[in-house]
Amino acid sequence: MRKQLNITEGIFPMPVLMVATYNEDGSVNVMNAAWGTMQERGTVALNLTETHKTVQNIKSRGAFTVSIADAAHVVEADYFGVTSGNKIPDKLEKSGLTASRSETVDAPVINEFPLCLECQFIEYQNNDYGCGVIGKVVNVTADERVMPDGKLDMSLVNAIAFDPYTHGYYRVAERVGEAFKDGLKLK
């Protein structure tokens, strides 16, 4: 038997994305955005309202980075979501994390997060079905610690996902199958 649940903000699991930009003064701003995805290969879509400091920065600078949050930094990732860059301009400093300048876009890369997409701003969309930032991924970098043998190992990324039903974070680490292969057994 199935039971009816309240409609919520999303589908589980939702990636926990750290969106980083530069403020007007060059300081780093980071926000936690669970409402984001790849629109198509090479295009990121982030469901963010224009009231976010991050969106203002993206429009001003024309760039942003999207890092995958990991279990080792769940406290810092959550902090970036419960504080506003409009009220706390030095969120990165208060978190204890560090950033480096991207080599490809005018945005910071948060050093402690293992995987980062560097994006150019394409447009801001606002219509009856949502609003958000669309960006073109121009570079992807990963910390060497998650690349044994020179290849990305997602189990080492130790990514976290947001549960919109209970507001929990969950580690996404174990590989359970082979995409585009396992299903062929039923053909």
Coordinates of N, CA, C and O in Angstrom, one line a residue:
M1 N 0.8 -1.2 0.0 CA 0.0 0.0 0.0 C 0.9 1.2 0.0 O 1.9 1.3 0.7
R2 N 0.5 2.2 -0.7 CA 1.2 3.5 -0.8 C 0.5 4.6 0.0 O -0.7 4.6 0.0
K3 N 1.3 5.5 0.6 CA 0.7 6.6 1.3 C 1.1 7.9 0.7 O 2.1 8.0 0.1
Q4 N 0.2 8.8 0.7 CA 0.4 10.1 0.1 C 1.2 11.0 1.0 O 1.1 11.0 2.2
L5 N 2.2 11.7 0.4 CA 3.1 12.6 1.1 C 2.8 14.0 0.7 O 2.2 14.3 -0.4
N6 N 3.3 15.0 1.4 CA 3.2 16.4 1.0 C 4.2 16.6 -0.2 O 5.2 16.0 -0.3
I7 N 3.7 17.5 -1.1 CA 4.6 17.9 -2.2 C 5.7 18.7 -1.6 O 5.5 19.6 -0.7
T8 N 7.0 18.4 -2.0 CA 8.1 19.1 -1.4 C 8.9 19.7 -2.6 O 8.5 19.7 -3.7
E9 N 10.1 20.3 -2.2 CA 10.9 21.1 -3.2 C 11.6 20.3 -4.2 O 12.1 20.9 -5.2
G10 N 11.7 19.0 -4.1 CA 12.6 18.3 -5.0 C 12.5 16.8 -5.0 O 11.6 16.2 -4.4
I11 N 13.4 16.3 -5.7 CA 13.5 14.8 -5.8 C 14.8 14.4 -5.1 O 15.8 15.0 -5.1
F12 N 14.7 13.3 -4.4 CA 15.8 12.7 -3.7 C 16.5 11.7 -4.6 O 15.9 10.9 -5.2
P13 N 17.9 11.8 -4.7 CA 18.8 12.7 -4.0 C 18.9 14.0 -4.9 O 18.8 13.9 -6.1
M14 N 19.2 15.1 -4.2 CA 19.5 16.3 -4.9 C 21.0 16.7 -4.6 O 21.4 16.6 -3.4
P15 N 21.7 17.0 -5.6 CA 23.1 17.3 -5.3 C 23.3 18.5 -4.5 O 22.5 19.5 -4.5
V16 N 24.3 18.6 -3.6 CA 24.6 19.7 -2.8 C 25.7 20.5 -3.5 O 26.9 20.0 -3.6
L17 N 25.4 21.6 -4.1 CA 26.3 22.3 -5.0 C 26.8 23.6 -4.3 O 25.9 24.3 -3.7
M18 N 28.1 23.9 -4.3 CA 28.6 25.1 -3.8 C 28.9 26.0 -5.0 O 29.7 25.7 -5.8
V19 N 28.2 27.1 -5.0 CA 28.3 28.1 -6.1 C 29.1 29.2 -5.6 O 28.8 29.9 -4.6
A20 N 30.3 29.5 -6.2 CA 31.2 30.5 -5.8 C 31.4 31.6 -6.8 O 31.4 31.4 -8.0
T21 N 31.4 32.8 -6.3 CA 31.6 34.0 -7.1 C 32.5 35.0 -6.3 O 32.8 34.8 -5.2
Y22 N 32.9 36.1 -7.1 CA 33.6 37.2 -6.4 C 32.6 38.3 -6.2 O 31.7 38.6 -7.0
N23 N 32.7 38.9 -5.0 CA 31.9 40.1 -4.7 C 32.6 41.3 -5.4 O 33.6 41.2 -5.9
E24 N 31.9 42.5 -5.3 CA 32.4 43.7 -5.9 C 33.8 44.0 -5.4 O 34.6 44.5 -6.2
D25 N 34.1 43.8 -4.2 CA 35.4 44.1 -3.6 C 36.5 43.0 -3.9 O 37.6 43.1 -3.4
G26 N 36.1 41.9 -4.6 CA 37.1 40.9 -4.9 C 37.1 39.7 -3.8 O 37.7 38.7 -4.0
S27 N 36.3 39.9 -2.7 CA 36.2 38.8 -1.8 C 35.4 37.7 -2.3 O 34.6 37.9 -3.3
V28 N 35.5 36.5 -1.7 CA 34.8 35.3 -2.2 C 33.4 35.2 -1.5 O 33.3 35.3 -0.3
N29 N 32.4 34.9 -2.3 CA 31.1 34.5 -1.8 C 30.8 33.1 -2.3 O 31.1 32.7 -3.4
V30 N 30.2 32.3 -1.3 CA 29.8 30.9 -1.6 C 28.4 30.7 -1.1 O 28.1 31.1 0.0
M31 N 27.6 30.0 -1.9 CA 26.3 29.6 -1.5 C 26.1 28.2 -1.7 O 26.6 27.6 -2.6
N32 N 25.2 27.6 -0.9 CA 24.8 26.2 -1.0 C 23.5 26.2 -1.9 O 22.5 26.9 -1.5
A33 N 23.5 25.5 -3.0 CA 22.4 25.4 -3.9 C 22.0 24.0 -4.2 O 22.8 23.3 -4.9
A34 N 21.0 23.5 -3.6 CA 20.6 22.1 -3.9 C 19.7 22.0 -5.2 O 19.6 20.9 -5.7
W35 N 19.2 23.1 -5.7 CA 18.4 23.1 -6.9 C 19.2 23.4 -8.1 O 19.1 24.5 -8.7
G36 N 20.0 22.4 -8.5 CA 20.8 22.6 -9.7 C 21.0 21.3 -10.4 O 21.0 20.3 -9.8
T37 N 21.3 21.4 -11.7 CA 21.5 20.2 -12.6 C 22.3 20.6 -13.8 O 22.4 21.8 -14.1
M38 N 22.6 19.6 -14.6 CA 23.1 19.8 -15.9 C 21.9 19.8 -16.9 O 21.0 18.9 -16.8
Q39 N 21.8 20.9 -17.6 CA 20.7 21.0 -18.6 C 20.9 20.1 -19.8 O 20.0 19.6 -20.3
E40 N 22.1 20.1 -20.2 CA 22.6 19.3 -21.3 C 24.1 19.2 -21.1 O 24.7 19.9 -20.3
R41 N 24.8 18.4 -21.9 CA 26.2 18.3 -21.7 C 26.9 19.7 -21.9 O 26.7 20.4 -22.9
G42 N 27.5 20.1 -20.8 CA 28.2 21.4 -20.9 C 27.4 22.6 -20.5 O 27.9 23.8 -20.6
T43 N 26.2 22.4 -20.0 CA 25.3 23.6 -19.6 C 24.7 23.3 -18.2 O 24.1 22.3 -18.0
V44 N 25.0 24.2 -17.3 CA 24.5 24.1 -15.9 C 23.3 25.0 -15.7 O 23.2 26.1 -16.3
A45 N 22.3 24.5 -15.0 CA 21.1 25.3 -14.7 C 21.0 25.3 -13.1 O 20.9 24.2 -12.5
L46 N 20.9 26.5 -12.6 CA 20.8 26.6 -11.1 C 19.5 27.4 -10.8 O 19.4 28.5 -11.3
N47 N 18.6 26.8 -10.1 CA 17.4 27.5 -9.7 C 17.6 28.4 -8.6 O 17.5 28.0 -7.4
L48 N 17.9 29.7 -8.9 CA 18.2 30.7 -7.9 C 17.5 32.0 -8.2 O 17.4 32.4 -9.3
T49 N 16.9 32.6 -7.1 CA 16.2 33.9 -7.3 C 17.3 35.0 -7.4 O 18.4 34.9 -6.9
E50 N 16.8 36.1 -8.0 CA 17.7 37.3 -8.2 C 18.0 38.0 -6.8 O 18.9 38.8 -6.8
T51 N 17.4 37.6 -5.8 CA 17.7 38.2 -4.5 C 19.0 37.7 -3.9 O 19.5 38.3 -3.0
H52 N 19.5 36.6 -4.4 CA 20.7 36.0 -3.8 C 21.9 36.9 -4.3 O 22.0 37.3 -5.4
K53 N 22.8 37.2 -3.3 CA 24.0 37.9 -3.6 C 24.8 37.2 -4.7 O 25.4 37.8 -5.6
T54 N 24.8 35.9 -4.7 CA 25.5 35.1 -5.7 C 25.0 35.4 -7.1 O 25.8 35.5 -8.0
V55 N 23.7 35.5 -7.3 CA 23.1 35.8 -8.6 C 23.6 37.2 -9.1 O 24.0 37.5 -10.2
Q56 N 23.5 38.2 -8.2 CA 24.0 39.5 -8.5 C 25.5 39.5 -8.9 O 25.9 40.1 -9.9
N57 N 26.3 38.7 -8.2 CA 27.7 38.6 -8.5 C 27.9 37.9 -9.9 O 28.8 38.3 -10.7
I58 N 27.1 36.9 -10.2 CA 27.2 36.2 -11.5 C 26.9 37.1 -12.6 O 27.7 37.2 -13.6
K59 N 25.9 37.9 -12.5 CA 25.5 38.8 -13.5 C 26.6 39.9 -13.7 O 26.9 40.3 -14.8
S60 N 27.2 40.4 -12.6 CA 28.2 41.4 -12.6 C 29.5 40.9 -13.2 O 30.1 41.6 -14.0
R61 N 29.9 39.7 -12.8 CA 31.2 39.2 -13.2 C 31.2 38.3 -14.5 O 32.2 38.0 -15.1
G62 N 30.0 37.8 -14.8 CA 29.8 36.9 -16.0 C 30.4 35.5 -15.8 O 30.7 34.8 -16.8
A63 N 30.6 35.1 -14.5 CA 31.2 33.8 -14.3 C 30.9 33.3 -12.9 O 30.5 34.1 -12.0
F64 N 31.0 32.0 -12.7 CA 30.8 31.3 -11.4 C 31.4 30.0 -11.5 O 31.7 29.4 -12.5
T65 N 31.6 29.4 -10.3 CA 32.1 28.0 -10.2 C 31.0 27.2 -9.5 O 30.3 27.7 -8.6
V66 N 30.9 25.9 -9.8 CA 30.0 25.0 -9.1 C 30.9 23.8 -8.6 O 31.4 23.1 -9.4
S67 N 31.0 23.7 -7.2 CA 31.7 22.6 -6.7 C 30.8 21.6 -6.1 O 29.7 21.9 -5.6
I68 N 31.2 20.3 -6.1 CA 30.4 19.2 -5.5 C 30.8 19.2 -4.0 O 31.9 19.0 -3.7
A69 N 29.8 19.4 -3.1 CA 30.1 19.3 -1.7 C 30.4 17.9 -1.3 O 29.8 16.9 -1.8
D70 N 31.3 17.7 -0.3 CA 31.7 16.4 0.1 C 31.4 16.2 1.6 O 31.2 17.1 2.4
A71 N 31.4 14.9 2.1 CA 31.0 14.6 3.4 C 32.0 15.2 4.5 O 31.6 15.5 5.6
A72 N 33.2 15.4 4.1 CA 34.2 15.9 5.0 C 33.9 17.4 5.3 O 34.4 17.9 6.3
H73 N 33.1 18.0 4.5 CA 32.9 19.5 4.7 C 31.4 19.8 4.8 O 30.9 20.8 4.4
V74 N 30.6 18.8 5.3 CA 29.2 19.0 5.4 C 28.8 20.2 6.3 O 27.9 21.0 6.0
V75 N 29.6 20.5 7.4 CA 29.3 21.6 8.2 C 29.5 22.9 7.5 O 28.6 23.8 7.5
E76 N 30.6 23.1 6.8 CA 30.9 24.3 6.0 C 29.8 24.4 4.8 O 29.4 25.5 4.6
A77 N 29.5 23.3 4.2 CA 28.5 23.4 3.1 C 27.2 23.9 3.6 O 26.5 24.7 3.0
D78 N 26.8 23.4 4.8 CA 25.5 23.8 5.3 C 25.6 25.3 5.8 O 24.6 26.0 5.6
Y79 N 26.7 25.7 6.3 CA 26.9 27.1 6.7 C 26.7 28.0 5.5 O 26.1 29.1 5.6
F80 N 27.2 27.6 4.3 CA 27.0 28.4 3.1 C 25.5 28.5 2.7 O 25.2 29.4 2.0
G81 N 24.7 27.6 3.2 CA 23.3 27.7 2.9 C 22.5 28.4 4.0 O 21.4 28.9 3.7
V82 N 22.9 28.4 5.2 CA 22.1 29.1 6.3 C 22.6 30.5 6.5 O 22.0 31.2 7.4
T83 N 23.5 31.0 5.8 CA 24.0 32.4 5.9 C 23.8 33.0 4.5 O 24.0 32.4 3.5
S84 N 23.6 34.3 4.5 CA 23.4 35.1 3.3 C 24.6 36.0 3.0 O 25.0 36.7 3.9
G85 N 25.0 36.0 1.8 CA 26.1 36.9 1.3 C 25.6 38.3 1.4 O 26.5 39.2 1.4
N86 N 24.3 38.6 1.4 CA 23.8 39.9 1.5 C 24.0 40.5 2.9 O 24.1 41.7 3.1
K87 N 24.1 39.6 3.9 CA 24.3 40.0 5.3 C 25.7 39.7 5.9 O 26.1 40.4 6.7
I88 N 26.4 38.7 5.4 CA 27.7 38.3 5.8 C 28.6 38.3 4.6 O 28.7 37.3 3.9
P89 N 29.4 39.3 4.5 CA 30.3 39.4 3.3 C 31.5 38.5 3.3 O 32.1 38.3 2.3
D90 N 31.9 38.0 4.5 CA 33.1 37.2 4.6 C 32.8 35.8 4.9 O 33.5 35.2 5.8
K91 N 31.8 35.2 4.3 CA 31.4 33.8 4.6 C 32.5 32.8 4.4 O 32.7 31.9 5.3
L92 N 33.3 32.9 3.4 CA 34.4 32.0 3.2 C 35.4 32.0 4.3 O 35.8 31.0 4.9
E93 N 35.8 33.2 4.7 CA 36.8 33.4 5.8 C 36.2 32.8 7.1 O 36.9 32.1 7.8
K94 N 35.0 33.0 7.4 CA 34.4 32.5 8.6 C 34.3 30.9 8.6 O 34.3 30.3 9.6
S95 N 34.2 30.4 7.4 CA 34.1 28.9 7.2 C 35.4 28.2 7.5 O 35.4 27.0 7.8
G96 N 36.5 28.9 7.3 CA 37.8 28.3 7.4 C 38.3 27.7 6.1 O 39.4 27.2 6.1
L97 N 37.5 27.7 5.1 CA 38.0 27.1 3.8 C 38.8 28.2 3.0 O 38.8 29.3 3.4
T98 N 39.4 27.7 1.9 CA 40.2 28.6 1.1 C 39.8 28.6 -0.3 O 39.1 27.6 -0.7
A99 N 40.2 29.5 -1.1 CA 39.9 29.6 -2.5 C 41.1 30.0 -3.3 O 42.0 30.7 -2.8
S100 N 41.1 29.6 -4.6 CA 42.1 30.0 -5.6 C 41.3 30.6 -6.8 O 40.2 30.2 -7.0
R101 N 42.0 31.4 -7.5 CA 41.4 32.0 -8.7 C 41.4 31.0 -9.8 O 42.3 30.3 -10.1
S102 N 40.2 30.8 -10.5 CA 40.1 30.0 -11.6 C 41.0 30.5 -12.7 O 41.2 31.7 -12.9
E103 N 41.6 29.6 -13.5 CA 42.4 29.9 -14.6 C 41.6 30.2 -15.8 O 42.2 30.8 -16.8
T104 N 40.3 29.9 -15.8 CA 39.5 30.1 -17.1 C 38.4 31.1 -17.0 O 37.9 31.6 -18.0
V105 N 37.9 31.3 -15.8 CA 36.7 32.3 -15.6 C 37.0 33.2 -14.4 O 37.9 32.9 -13.6
D106 N 36.3 34.3 -14.3 CA 36.5 35.3 -13.3 C 35.7 34.8 -12.0 O 34.7 35.5 -11.7
A107 N 36.1 33.7 -11.4 CA 35.4 33.2 -10.3 C 36.4 32.3 -9.5 O 37.4 31.9 -10.0
P108 N 36.1 32.2 -8.2 CA 37.0 31.4 -7.3 C 36.7 29.9 -7.4 O 35.6 29.5 -7.6
V109 N 37.7 29.1 -7.1 CA 37.6 27.6 -6.9 C 37.8 27.4 -5.4 O 38.9 27.8 -4.9
I110 N 36.9 26.7 -4.8 CA 37.0 26.4 -3.4 C 38.0 25.2 -3.3 O 37.6 24.1 -3.8
N111 N 39.1 25.4 -2.7 CA 40.2 24.4 -2.7 C 39.8 23.1 -2.0 O 40.2 22.0 -2.5
E112 N 39.0 23.1 -1.0 CA 38.7 21.9 -0.2 C 37.7 21.0 -0.8 O 37.6 19.8 -0.5
F113 N 36.9 21.5 -1.7 CA 35.9 20.6 -2.4 C 36.5 19.9 -3.6 O 37.2 20.5 -4.4
P114 N 36.3 18.6 -3.7 CA 37.1 17.8 -4.6 C 36.9 18.0 -6.1 O 37.7 17.7 -6.9
L115 N 35.7 18.5 -6.5 CA 35.3 18.5 -7.9 C 34.7 19.9 -8.2 O 33.8 20.3 -7.5
C116 N 35.2 20.5 -9.3 CA 34.7 21.9 -9.6 C 34.4 22.1 -11.1 O 35.3 21.8 -11.9
L117 N 33.3 22.7 -11.4 CA 32.9 23.1 -12.8 C 33.1 24.6 -12.8 O 32.5 25.3 -12.0
E118 N 33.9 25.1 -13.8 CA 34.1 26.5 -14.0 C 33.2 27.0 -15.1 O 33.2 26.4 -16.2
C119 N 32.4 28.0 -14.9 CA 31.3 28.3 -15.8 C 31.3 29.8 -16.2 O 31.5 30.7 -15.4
Q120 N 30.9 30.0 -17.5 CA 30.6 31.3 -18.0 C 29.1 31.5 -17.9 O 28.3 30.6 -18.3
F121 N 28.7 32.7 -17.5 CA 27.3 33.0 -17.4 C 26.7 33.2 -18.8 O 27.3 33.9 -19.6
I122 N 25.6 32.5 -19.1 CA 24.9 32.6 -20.3 C 23.7 33.6 -20.2 O 23.6 34.6 -20.9
E123 N 22.8 33.3 -19.3 CA 21.6 34.1 -19.1 C 20.9 33.8 -17.8 O 21.1 32.7 -17.2
Y124 N 20.0 34.7 -17.4 CA 19.2 34.5 -16.3 C 17.8 34.3 -16.8 O 17.3 35.2 -17.6
Q125 N 17.1 33.3 -16.4 CA 15.7 33.0 -16.9 C 14.7 33.2 -15.8 O 15.0 32.8 -14.6
N126 N 13.6 33.7 -16.1 CA 12.5 33.9 -15.1 C 11.2 33.8 -15.8 O 10.9 34.6 -16.6
N127 N 10.5 32.7 -15.5 CA 9.1 32.5 -16.1 C 8.2 31.8 -15.2 O 8.5 31.6 -14.0
D128 N 7.1 31.4 -15.6 CA 6.1 30.7 -14.8 C 6.5 29.4 -14.2 O 6.0 29.0 -13.2
Y129 N 7.6 28.8 -14.7 CA 8.0 27.5 -14.3 C 9.3 27.5 -13.5 O 9.9 26.5 -13.1
G130 N 9.8 28.7 -13.1 CA 11.0 28.8 -12.3 C 11.9 29.9 -12.8 O 11.6 30.7 -13.7
C131 N 13.0 30.0 -12.1 CA 13.9 31.1 -12.4 C 15.3 30.5 -12.2 O 15.5 29.5 -11.4
G132 N 16.3 31.1 -12.8 CA 17.6 30.6 -12.5 C 18.7 31.1 -13.5 O 18.4 31.7 -14.5
V133 N 19.9 30.7 -13.1 CA 21.1 31.0 -13.8 C 21.4 29.8 -14.8 O 21.4 28.7 -14.4
I134 N 21.8 30.2 -16.0 CA 22.2 29.2 -17.0 C 23.7 29.5 -17.3 O 24.0 30.7 -17.5
G135 N 24.6 28.5 -17.2 CA 26.0 28.7 -17.5 C 26.6 27.7 -18.3 O 26.1 26.5 -18.4
K136 N 27.6 28.1 -19.0 CA 28.3 27.1 -19.9 C 29.6 26.7 -19.2 O 30.4 27.5 -18.7
V137 N 29.7 25.4 -19.0 CA 30.9 24.8 -18.4 C 32.1 24.9 -19.3 O 32.0 24.4 -20.4
V138 N 33.1 25.6 -18.9 CA 34.3 25.8 -19.8 C 35.5 25.0 -19.3 O 36.5 24.9 -20.0
N139 N 35.5 24.5 -18.0 CA 36.6 23.8 -17.5 C 36.1 23.0 -16.3 O 35.2 23.4 -15.6
V140 N 36.6 21.8 -16.1 CA 36.3 21.0 -14.9 C 37.6 20.6 -14.3 O 38.5 20.1 -15.0
T141 N 37.8 20.8 -13.0 CA 39.0 20.3 -12.3 C 38.6 19.4 -11.1 O 37.6 19.5 -10.6
A142 N 39.6 18.6 -10.8 CA 39.4 17.7 -9.6 C 40.7 17.6 -8.9 O 41.8 17.7 -9.5
D143 N 40.6 17.5 -7.6 CA 41.8 17.4 -6.7 C 42.4 16.0 -7.0 O 41.7 15.0 -7.2
E144 N 43.7 16.0 -7.0 CA 44.4 14.7 -7.4 C 44.1 13.6 -6.4 O 44.1 12.4 -6.8
R145 N 43.7 13.9 -5.2 CA 43.3 12.9 -4.2 C 42.1 12.0 -4.6 O 41.9 10.9 -4.1
V146 N 41.3 12.5 -5.5 CA 40.1 11.7 -6.0 C 40.4 11.2 -7.4 O 39.5 10.7 -8.1
M147 N 41.7 11.2 -7.8 CA 42.0 10.7 -9.1 C 43.2 9.7 -9.1 O 44.2 9.9 -9.6
P148 N 42.9 8.5 -8.5 CA 44.0 7.5 -8.5 C 44.2 7.0 -10.0 O 43.2 7.0 -10.7
D149 N 45.4 6.8 -10.3 CA 45.7 6.4 -11.7 C 45.2 7.4 -12.7 O 45.0 7.1 -13.9
G150 N 45.1 8.7 -12.3 CA 44.8 9.8 -13.2 C 43.3 9.8 -13.7 O 43.0 10.7 -14.5
K151 N 42.5 9.0 -13.1 CA 41.0 9.0 -13.5 C 40.2 9.3 -12.3 O 40.5 8.9 -11.2
L152 N 39.1 10.1 -12.5 CA 38.2 10.5 -11.4 C 37.5 9.3 -10.9 O 37.0 8.5 -11.6
D153 N 37.6 9.1 -9.5 CA 36.9 8.0 -8.8 C 35.8 8.7 -8.0 O 36.1 9.3 -6.9
M154 N 34.6 8.6 -8.4 CA 33.5 9.3 -7.7 C 33.3 8.8 -6.2 O 32.9 9.5 -5.4
S155 N 33.7 7.6 -6.0 CA 33.6 7.1 -4.6 C 34.5 7.8 -3.7 O 34.3 8.0 -2.5
L156 N 35.6 8.3 -4.2 CA 36.6 9.1 -3.4 C 36.1 10.6 -3.3 O 36.5 11.3 -2.3
V157 N 35.3 11.0 -4.2 CA 34.7 12.4 -4.1 C 33.9 12.5 -2.8 O 33.9 13.5 -2.1
N158 N 33.2 11.4 -2.4 CA 32.4 11.4 -1.2 C 31.3 12.5 -1.2 O 31.1 13.1 -0.2
A159 N 30.7 12.6 -2.3 CA 29.7 13.7 -2.5 C 28.5 13.5 -1.5 O 28.2 12.4 -1.1
I160 N 27.9 14.6 -1.2 CA 26.7 14.5 -0.4 C 25.5 14.9 -1.2 O 25.6 15.7 -2.1
A161 N 24.3 14.4 -0.8 CA 23.1 14.8 -1.4 C 22.1 15.3 -0.3 O 22.2 14.9 0.8
F162 N 21.2 16.2 -0.8 CA 20.2 16.8 0.1 C 18.9 16.0 0.0 O 18.4 15.7 -1.1
D163 N 18.3 15.7 1.2 CA 17.0 15.0 1.2 C 15.9 16.1 1.5 O 15.9 16.6 2.7
P164 N 15.1 16.5 0.6 CA 14.2 17.6 0.8 C 13.0 17.2 1.7 O 12.2 18.0 2.1
Y165 N 12.8 15.9 1.9 CA 11.7 15.4 2.7 C 12.0 15.6 4.2 O 11.1 15.9 5.0
T166 N 13.2 15.3 4.6 CA 13.5 15.4 6.0 C 14.6 16.4 6.3 O 15.1 16.5 7.5
H167 N 15.1 17.0 5.3 CA 16.2 18.0 5.4 C 17.5 17.4 5.9 O 18.2 18.1 6.7
G168 N 17.8 16.3 5.5 CA 19.1 15.6 5.8 C 20.1 15.6 4.7 O 19.7 15.9 3.5
Y169 N 21.3 15.4 5.0 CA 22.4 15.2 4.1 C 22.8 13.8 4.1 O 22.9 13.2 5.2
Y170 N 23.0 13.2 2.9 CA 23.4 11.8 2.8 C 24.7 11.7 1.9 O 24.8 12.4 0.9
R171 N 25.6 10.8 2.3 CA 26.8 10.5 1.5 C 26.4 9.7 0.3 O 25.7 8.7 0.4
V172 N 26.9 10.0 -0.8 CA 26.7 9.3 -2.1 C 28.1 8.7 -2.4 O 28.9 9.5 -3.0
A173 N 28.4 7.5 -2.1 CA 29.8 7.0 -2.3 C 29.9 5.7 -2.9 O 31.0 5.4 -3.5
E174 N 28.9 4.8 -2.8 CA 29.1 3.4 -3.3 C 28.6 3.2 -4.7 O 27.4 3.5 -5.0
R175 N 29.4 2.6 -5.5 CA 29.0 2.3 -6.9 C 28.2 1.0 -6.8 O 28.7 0.0 -6.2
V176 N 27.1 0.9 -7.4 CA 26.2 -0.3 -7.3 C 25.9 -0.9 -8.7 O 25.3 -1.9 -8.8
G177 N 26.4 -0.3 -9.8 CA 26.1 -0.8 -11.1 C 26.9 -0.1 -12.2 O 27.6 0.8 -11.9
E178 N 26.7 -0.6 -13.4 CA 27.4 -0.1 -14.6 C 26.3 0.5 -15.5 O 25.5 -0.3 -16.1
A179 N 26.3 1.8 -15.7 CA 25.3 2.5 -16.5 C 25.5 2.0 -18.0 O 26.7 1.8 -18.4
F180 N 24.4 1.9 -18.7 CA 24.4 1.5 -20.1 C 25.0 0.1 -20.4 O 25.3 -0.2 -21.5
K181 N 25.1 -0.7 -19.3 CA 25.6 -2.0 -19.4 C 24.7 -3.0 -18.7 O 24.3 -4.0 -19.3
D182 N 24.4 -2.8 -17.4 CA 23.7 -3.7 -16.6 C 22.3 -4.0 -17.2 O 21.8 -5.2 -17.1
G183 N 21.6 -3.0 -17.7 CA 20.3 -3.3 -18.3 C 20.3 -4.1 -19.5 O 19.2 -4.7 -19.8
L184 N 21.4 -4.2 -20.1 CA 21.5 -5.1 -21.4 C 21.2 -6.5 -21.0 O 20.9 -7.3 -21.9
K185 N 21.4 -6.9 -19.8 CA 21.2 -8.3 -19.3 C 19.7 -8.7 -19.6 O 19.4 -9.9 -19.6
L186 N 18.8 -7.7 -19.6 CA 17.4 -8.0 -19.7 C 16.9 -8.0 -21.2 O 15.8 -8.3 -21.5
K187 N 17.8 -7.7 -22.1 CA 17.4 -7.6 -23.5 C 17.3 -9.0 -24.1 O 17.9 -9.9 -23.8

